[in-house]
Amino acid sequence: MTTQVTTQGVTAPPPQELRSRMRPGRWARELGWRHLVGVIAVVYAMFPIVFIFSASLSERGTMTGSNQLFRTISTHNFVALADTRFWSWFGNTLIVSITTAVGTVLMGAAASYAFSRFRFKGRRTSLTALLVIQMFPQMLAFVAVFLLVMTLGNVFPVLGLNSKLALICVYLGGALGVNTFLMYGFFNTIPIELDEAAKIDGATHSQIYWTIVLRLVAPILAVVGLLSFIASFGEFILARIILQSQGNWTLAVGLFGWVSDQLNANWGLFAAGAVVAALPVLVLFLILQKYIVGGLTAGSVKG
Amino acid sequence: MPTTAPQLDKAERKRLRTSHARDYGPGFIVKLVLMAAINALGVFGLLATWNSGAMGLFWGLLALLVAADYVYFSKRALPLKYIYPGLAFLLVFQIFVVGYTVYVSFTNYGDGHNGTKEQAVTALLAQNERRVEGSAAYPIAVVERDGELGFAVVAQDVSICEGAQPGDVCVGTSEDPLARVDDATHDGGAVTSVPGWSVLTFQQIVTEHQAEVTSLRVPVSDNPEDGSIRTTDGRNAFAFKSSLEWDEDAGTMTDVTTGTVFSANDRGLFEAEDGTTLNVGWRVSVGFENYITAFTDARYSGPFVRILVWTIAFAFLSVATTFLLGLFLAIVFNDARLKGRKIYRTLMIFPYAIPGFLAALIWSGMLNRSFGFINQVLLGGASIGWLTDPWLARLSVLGVNLWLGFPYMFLICTGALQSLPGDVMEAAKVDGAGKWRQWRSITMPLLLVSTAPLLISSFAFNFNNFTLIYMLTRGGPRFTDVSVPLGHTDILISMVYSVSGLDGTAPRNFGLASALSIVVFIIVGTISAIGFRQTRKLEEVM
């Protein structure tokens, strides 16, 4: 159950006595070089992040001015964000991503529960069908998505072009395909005897689902919610064609506009925006790190 | 379902027999409220679609609504109760959309062929309207309701407004043709008040709505051939009639000024005998033409093949490089004696936690030829065109994707390494296998079995990694030898985006774009299917 996910990837404490007995030569041969590789890897992984953080703190807005790391430290760029549409893009992105994540978790978990617990006609076929559908990314059908949303908008303007609700619905269309397998595997690890015991005690299937099973699978719900949040947070092509007015844009569409206009690009402003935009995902990621690592590796060893 | 054991008392047995679908507990009330809301919305939607004549939407919605009620009020469809919400979205926004892509790929849908034949006729008649020579000016007032502008005109006769007596006031907008209104007042020629509408003053027209008013076209009746009235000054309107005449029985358009007759051809256009066509057409099926264009039309087939090769290379190399680096790091850190592993790991997975679009944008700045960090600081002021030279741009794309992707591979390889069965390794050691032998014959095959499905998914993901390419290079640098706006780092999906014309740089060609989408799907699907089959073989061997 929960332990299965959390223990994976967690390091065992190093055997201290072994280390202290090691001579320097052996230490360098067996462990020292690993530290060297580690430092290089960390520098490689971190330097663009340090660079953009430094650029966001620089006083001048040009790209050349940002090249000397941490030469000036000012909050000027962050303050200047208030004069742009940045914060409304930020709000739009959060609305879209959070709604999508919650919807995806609810729908995916419900479907996985059904596949895991009930035996019904067409169950295997449906699972295979989901696997096949998953291979056709929605993004590839963006022309048809655009035409569908445009048609819907003629009848229901709330679901038409330039509507965040329409974008959320489109994202939710992929809720089953991508996540059912990840969750299905996890649901299967919860012993069915628990359900049966509850059933004998007189619980209905919906009581079992909401009060027992969902609590036990909380880690995978967190992983799926976060992955869905990240995916819709950074999704560009569908957001770009559906959200048409600047006020409705998401961060991906808006920030792309800032940088792609190379001549007028205000690099400092973009850097500040990038830091703010990266923060929610980064913080969530670090908090839920052990679940994510567990979820990914659990997925990997299950195949 | 629980069996009713004989020792249960009567009430208990009854409770177990009663379906929870009909049990009046709190859950049932919640369900009832939710279903009532869904049904109300659904019925509203049915009315709206019926009224606007969108019959496809109407039947789709009806089917979804009936299915929802069946699923949630029937005793039999228990699993569907859980699957239905996700399934409904899946059906509409994924399965239907894929089907629709297939349909569009067989049509000439795009600029110039945007709608049905009726829509094309209406558009042509409206576009070719000319002022009727010598017709009198109608005094009008500009009126407004809920932000919508219209004209109010005093009718002199029925020619402008059906059923009007001389002296009646008629109001119309661009959507609704002129129609008689009661109780409006007018003072000689000019309308002074219309119930439900506010009459704009001349001042308001000039300062706030000038452009809108001068472009406003108010049809005289539902029949587009009756023409419209338009104004240039906001005070007087003139009758406009189309220079084209639509003969519905013969299906022909006649230009009344020249007498040329245009008849419908099978390409969705009105065509005259001499081959000239009118500029608005409609959607028709063109069979496999879009697919043939993709593979044989020199404008597309040349770039298509080059982009296909690059896409496969990009996806393959991305997976290979990230996997190798991730695996290498996983091995390096797979030593329990190493201190600070957790810190290294946390710092190393930072790139994975940065949204991909931000990473690509940051790198596009750092790789800038003149001002970028790489050239200016790391290479001491070199001016290397990382994103402007074809081969360097491809290298940069792979490099940035390596940065973005290696932490993921590191994580899954770490997980896979830690879950290797210890007894097998032990047995190999006892049998005298050397380190290399253990690695080659045991670790690697076991590792591949568990990571292969993820590598295939990663391949499929990168095959369509639109965000990275578009944010980093926008497909550039451009091909210099082809006429379509495509470039050396374009992958198939960004090619589809350019061809569709949705980015506004090229005329819209939904038909061709959809055909390319289908081709991409077939390629990804085939490669994935082969990959998964190989993986299964690998598993059987083990």
Coordinates of C-alpha atoms in Angstrom, one line a residue, chain A:
Chain A
M1 CA 0.0 0.0 0.0
T2 CA 1.4 3.4 0.9
T3 CA 4.6 1.9 2.1
Q4 CA 5.2 0.4 -1.3
V5 CA 5.4 3.8 -2.9
T6 CA 7.2 5.7 -0.2
T7 CA 10.0 3.3 0.5
Q8 CA 11.2 3.2 -3.1
G9 CA 14.0 5.5 -3.8
V10 CA 14.5 6.4 -0.2
T11 CA 18.2 6.0 0.7
A12 CA 19.3 3.5 3.3
P13 CA 21.6 5.1 5.9
P14 CA 25.2 4.7 4.9
P15 CA 27.1 2.1 6.9
Q16 CA 29.2 4.5 9.0
E17 CA 31.8 2.0 10.3
L18 CA 32.7 1.0 6.7
R19 CA 33.4 4.5 5.6
S20 CA 35.5 5.5 8.6
R21 CA 37.7 2.5 8.1
M22 CA 38.4 3.4 4.4
R23 CA 41.8 4.7 3.5
P24 CA 42.0 7.9 1.4
G25 CA 43.2 6.1 -1.8
R26 CA 40.3 3.7 -1.7
W27 CA 37.9 6.4 -0.9
A28 CA 38.9 8.4 -4.0
R29 CA 38.7 5.3 -6.1
E30 CA 35.3 4.1 -4.9
L31 CA 33.5 7.2 -3.7
G32 CA 35.5 10.4 -4.4
W33 CA 34.9 10.3 -8.2
R34 CA 31.2 9.9 -7.5
H35 CA 31.2 13.2 -5.7
L36 CA 33.0 14.8 -8.6
V37 CA 30.4 13.5 -11.0
G38 CA 27.7 14.6 -8.7
V39 CA 29.1 18.2 -8.5
I40 CA 29.4 18.4 -12.2
A41 CA 25.8 17.1 -12.7
V42 CA 24.5 19.5 -10.1
V43 CA 26.2 22.5 -11.8
Y44 CA 24.9 21.4 -15.2
A45 CA 21.4 21.0 -13.8
M46 CA 21.3 24.2 -11.8
F47 CA 23.2 26.8 -13.8
P48 CA 20.3 27.8 -16.1
I49 CA 18.1 28.1 -13.0
V50 CA 20.7 30.2 -11.2
F51 CA 21.1 32.3 -14.3
I52 CA 17.4 33.1 -14.7
F53 CA 17.1 33.8 -10.9
S54 CA 20.0 36.2 -11.2
A55 CA 18.5 37.9 -14.3
S56 CA 15.3 38.4 -12.5
L57 CA 17.1 40.3 -9.8
S58 CA 19.1 42.5 -12.2
E59 CA 18.3 46.1 -12.5
R60 CA 18.6 46.4 -16.2
G61 CA 16.1 44.7 -18.4
T62 CA 18.5 43.7 -21.3
M63 CA 19.9 40.2 -21.8
T64 CA 23.5 41.4 -21.9
G65 CA 22.9 43.1 -18.5
S66 CA 21.9 39.8 -17.1
N67 CA 25.1 37.9 -18.0
Q68 CA 27.1 38.9 -14.9
L69 CA 25.5 36.8 -12.2
F70 CA 24.1 38.7 -9.2
R71 CA 25.9 41.9 -10.0
T72 CA 22.9 43.9 -8.9
I73 CA 20.1 42.8 -6.7
S74 CA 16.8 44.6 -7.1
T75 CA 13.1 43.7 -7.0
H76 CA 12.5 46.2 -9.8
N77 CA 11.5 43.5 -12.3
F78 CA 9.1 41.8 -10.0
V79 CA 7.4 45.1 -9.2
A80 CA 7.2 45.9 -12.9
L81 CA 5.2 42.7 -13.5
A82 CA 2.2 44.5 -12.0
D83 CA 2.1 46.9 -15.0
T84 CA 1.7 44.0 -17.4
R85 CA -1.0 41.3 -17.8
F86 CA 1.3 38.8 -16.1
W87 CA -0.8 38.4 -13.0
S88 CA -4.0 37.8 -14.9
W89 CA -2.2 35.1 -17.0
F90 CA -0.9 33.6 -13.8
G91 CA -4.5 33.5 -12.4
N92 CA -5.8 32.0 -15.6
T93 CA -3.1 29.3 -15.6
L94 CA -3.9 28.4 -12.0
I95 CA -7.6 28.3 -12.6
V96 CA -7.2 26.1 -15.7
S97 CA -4.5 23.8 -14.2
I98 CA -6.1 23.3 -10.8
T99 CA -9.6 22.6 -12.2
T100 CA -8.1 20.2 -14.7
A101 CA -6.0 18.4 -12.0
V102 CA -9.0 18.0 -9.7
G103 CA -11.2 16.8 -12.5
T104 CA -8.6 14.4 -13.8
V105 CA -8.1 12.9 -10.3
L106 CA -11.8 12.5 -9.7
M107 CA -12.6 11.0 -13.1
G108 CA -9.4 8.9 -13.4
A109 CA -9.8 7.5 -9.9
A110 CA -13.4 6.6 -10.4
A111 CA -12.7 4.8 -13.7
S112 CA -9.7 3.0 -12.2
Y113 CA -11.8 1.8 -9.3
A114 CA -14.3 0.4 -11.6
F115 CA -11.7 -1.4 -13.7
S116 CA -9.9 -2.7 -10.6
R117 CA -12.9 -3.8 -8.5
F118 CA -15.8 -4.8 -10.8
R119 CA -15.7 -7.6 -13.3
F120 CA -18.0 -6.7 -16.2
K121 CA -18.4 -7.5 -19.9
G122 CA -16.0 -5.6 -22.1
R123 CA -13.6 -4.8 -19.3
R124 CA -10.4 -6.1 -21.0
T125 CA -11.5 -4.6 -24.3
S126 CA -12.0 -1.2 -22.7
L127 CA -8.6 -1.3 -21.0
T128 CA -7.0 -2.2 -24.3
A129 CA -9.0 0.5 -26.1
L130 CA -7.8 3.0 -23.6
L131 CA -4.2 2.0 -24.2
V132 CA -4.7 2.5 -27.9
I133 CA -6.5 5.9 -27.6
Q134 CA -3.7 7.1 -25.3
M135 CA -1.3 6.7 -28.2
F136 CA -3.2 9.4 -30.2
P137 CA -2.4 12.6 -28.3
Q138 CA -5.3 15.1 -28.3
M139 CA -2.7 17.7 -29.2
L140 CA -2.2 16.1 -32.6
A141 CA -5.9 16.7 -33.4
F142 CA -5.8 20.3 -32.6
V143 CA -7.4 21.3 -35.9
A144 CA -10.5 19.2 -35.0
V145 CA -10.4 20.5 -31.4
F146 CA -10.4 24.1 -32.8
L147 CA -13.3 23.3 -35.1
L148 CA -15.3 21.5 -32.4
V149 CA -14.9 24.4 -29.9
M150 CA -15.8 26.9 -32.6
T151 CA -19.0 25.0 -33.4
L152 CA -19.9 24.6 -29.7
G153 CA -19.4 28.3 -29.2
N154 CA -22.1 29.1 -31.8
V155 CA -24.6 27.4 -29.6
F156 CA -23.1 27.8 -26.1
P157 CA -20.8 30.8 -25.9
V158 CA -19.4 29.6 -22.5
L159 CA -17.9 26.6 -24.3
G160 CA -16.7 28.5 -27.3
L161 CA -13.4 29.9 -28.5
N162 CA -11.7 32.2 -25.9
S163 CA -13.3 30.4 -23.0
K164 CA -11.2 28.9 -20.2
L165 CA -14.0 26.4 -19.5
A166 CA -13.7 25.1 -23.0
L167 CA -10.0 24.6 -22.6
I168 CA -10.5 22.8 -19.3
C169 CA -13.1 20.5 -21.0
V170 CA -10.6 19.7 -23.7
Y171 CA -7.9 18.8 -21.2
L172 CA -10.4 16.7 -19.2
G173 CA -11.0 14.7 -22.4
G174 CA -7.6 13.2 -21.9
A175 CA -8.2 12.4 -18.2
L176 CA -8.9 8.7 -18.6
G177 CA -6.5 7.9 -21.4
V178 CA -3.3 8.9 -19.7
N179 CA -3.9 8.1 -16.1
T180 CA -6.1 5.1 -15.9
F181 CA -3.2 2.6 -16.1
L182 CA -1.1 4.3 -13.5
M183 CA -3.9 4.4 -11.1
Y184 CA -5.4 1.0 -12.0
G185 CA -2.1 -0.7 -11.1
F186 CA -2.1 1.1 -7.8
F187 CA -5.7 0.3 -7.0
N188 CA -4.9 -3.4 -7.6
T189 CA -2.4 -3.3 -4.8
I190 CA -5.1 -2.5 -2.2
P191 CA -6.3 -5.9 -1.0
I192 CA -9.9 -6.6 -2.1
E193 CA -10.5 -8.2 1.3
L194 CA -10.9 -4.7 2.7
D195 CA -13.8 -4.0 0.4
E196 CA -15.4 -7.3 1.2
A197 CA -15.1 -6.8 4.9
A198 CA -16.7 -3.4 4.5
K199 CA -19.4 -4.9 2.3
I200 CA -20.3 -7.5 4.9
D201 CA -20.5 -4.6 7.5
G202 CA -23.2 -3.2 5.2
A203 CA -21.3 -0.4 3.4
T204 CA -22.5 0.5 -0.1
H205 CA -20.1 0.5 -3.0
S206 CA -20.0 4.3 -3.0
Q207 CA -19.3 4.3 0.8
I208 CA -16.4 1.9 0.2
Y209 CA -15.1 4.0 -2.6
W210 CA -15.2 7.4 -0.9
T211 CA -14.3 6.5 2.6
I212 CA -12.0 3.5 2.3
V213 CA -10.4 3.0 -1.1
L214 CA -9.8 6.7 -1.9
R215 CA -7.9 7.2 1.3
L216 CA -5.7 4.3 0.8
V217 CA -4.7 5.4 -2.7
A218 CA -4.0 9.0 -1.7
P219 CA -0.3 8.9 -2.8
I220 CA -1.2 8.0 -6.4
L221 CA -4.0 10.6 -6.4
A222 CA -1.3 13.2 -5.4
V223 CA 1.0 12.0 -8.2
V224 CA -1.7 12.0 -10.9
G225 CA -3.0 15.4 -9.7
L226 CA 0.5 16.9 -9.8
L227 CA 1.4 15.4 -13.2
S228 CA -1.9 16.7 -14.6
F229 CA -1.3 20.1 -13.0
I230 CA 2.2 20.3 -14.5
A231 CA 1.0 19.1 -17.9
S232 CA -1.8 21.7 -18.3
F233 CA 0.4 24.3 -16.7
G234 CA 2.8 24.1 -19.6
E235 CA 0.5 23.1 -22.4
F236 CA 0.9 25.5 -25.3
I237 CA -0.7 24.6 -28.6
L238 CA -4.3 24.0 -27.4
A239 CA -4.2 27.0 -25.1
R240 CA -2.9 29.1 -27.9
I241 CA -5.7 28.2 -30.4
I242 CA -8.6 28.3 -27.9
L243 CA -7.7 31.3 -25.8
Q244 CA -7.7 34.2 -28.2
S245 CA -7.9 37.4 -26.3
Q246 CA -4.8 38.5 -24.3
G247 CA -6.7 38.8 -21.0
N248 CA -7.5 35.1 -21.2
W249 CA -4.1 33.8 -22.1
T250 CA -2.2 31.4 -19.9
L251 CA 1.4 31.8 -18.9
A252 CA 2.8 29.6 -21.6
V253 CA 1.1 31.7 -24.3
G254 CA 1.8 35.0 -22.7
L255 CA 5.5 34.5 -21.8
F256 CA 6.1 33.0 -25.3
G257 CA 4.8 36.3 -26.7
W258 CA 7.3 38.3 -24.6
V259 CA 10.3 36.3 -25.6
S260 CA 9.4 35.6 -29.3
D261 CA 9.3 39.4 -30.0
Q262 CA 13.1 39.4 -29.9
L263 CA 13.6 43.0 -30.7
N264 CA 11.4 44.4 -28.0
A265 CA 11.9 41.6 -25.5
N266 CA 12.4 42.8 -22.0
W267 CA 14.6 40.0 -20.7
G268 CA 14.5 41.2 -17.0
L269 CA 10.7 41.2 -17.0
F270 CA 10.6 37.8 -18.6
A271 CA 13.1 36.4 -16.0
A272 CA 11.0 37.7 -13.1
G273 CA 7.9 36.2 -14.7
A274 CA 9.7 32.9 -15.3
V275 CA 10.8 32.7 -11.6
V276 CA 7.3 33.4 -10.4
A277 CA 5.8 31.0 -12.9
A278 CA 8.2 28.2 -11.9
L279 CA 7.7 28.6 -8.2
P280 CA 4.3 26.9 -7.7
V281 CA 5.3 23.8 -9.7
L282 CA 8.7 23.7 -8.1
V283 CA 7.4 24.0 -4.5
L284 CA 4.7 21.3 -5.2
F285 CA 7.3 19.1 -6.7
L286 CA 9.7 19.4 -3.8
I287 CA 7.0 18.8 -1.2
L288 CA 5.6 15.8 -3.0
Q289 CA 9.0 14.6 -4.2
K290 CA 8.9 11.2 -2.5
Y291 CA 5.5 10.4 -3.9
I292 CA 6.5 11.4 -7.4
V293 CA 9.7 9.5 -7.3
G294 CA 7.9 6.5 -5.9
G295 CA 5.1 6.8 -8.5
L296 CA 7.5 7.0 -11.4
T297 CA 9.7 4.1 -10.2
A298 CA 6.7 2.0 -9.2
G299 CA 5.4 2.6 -12.7
S300 CA 8.8 1.6 -14.1
V301 CA 9.2 -1.6 -12.3
K302 CA 5.7 -2.7 -13.0
G303 CA 6.2 -1.9 -16.7

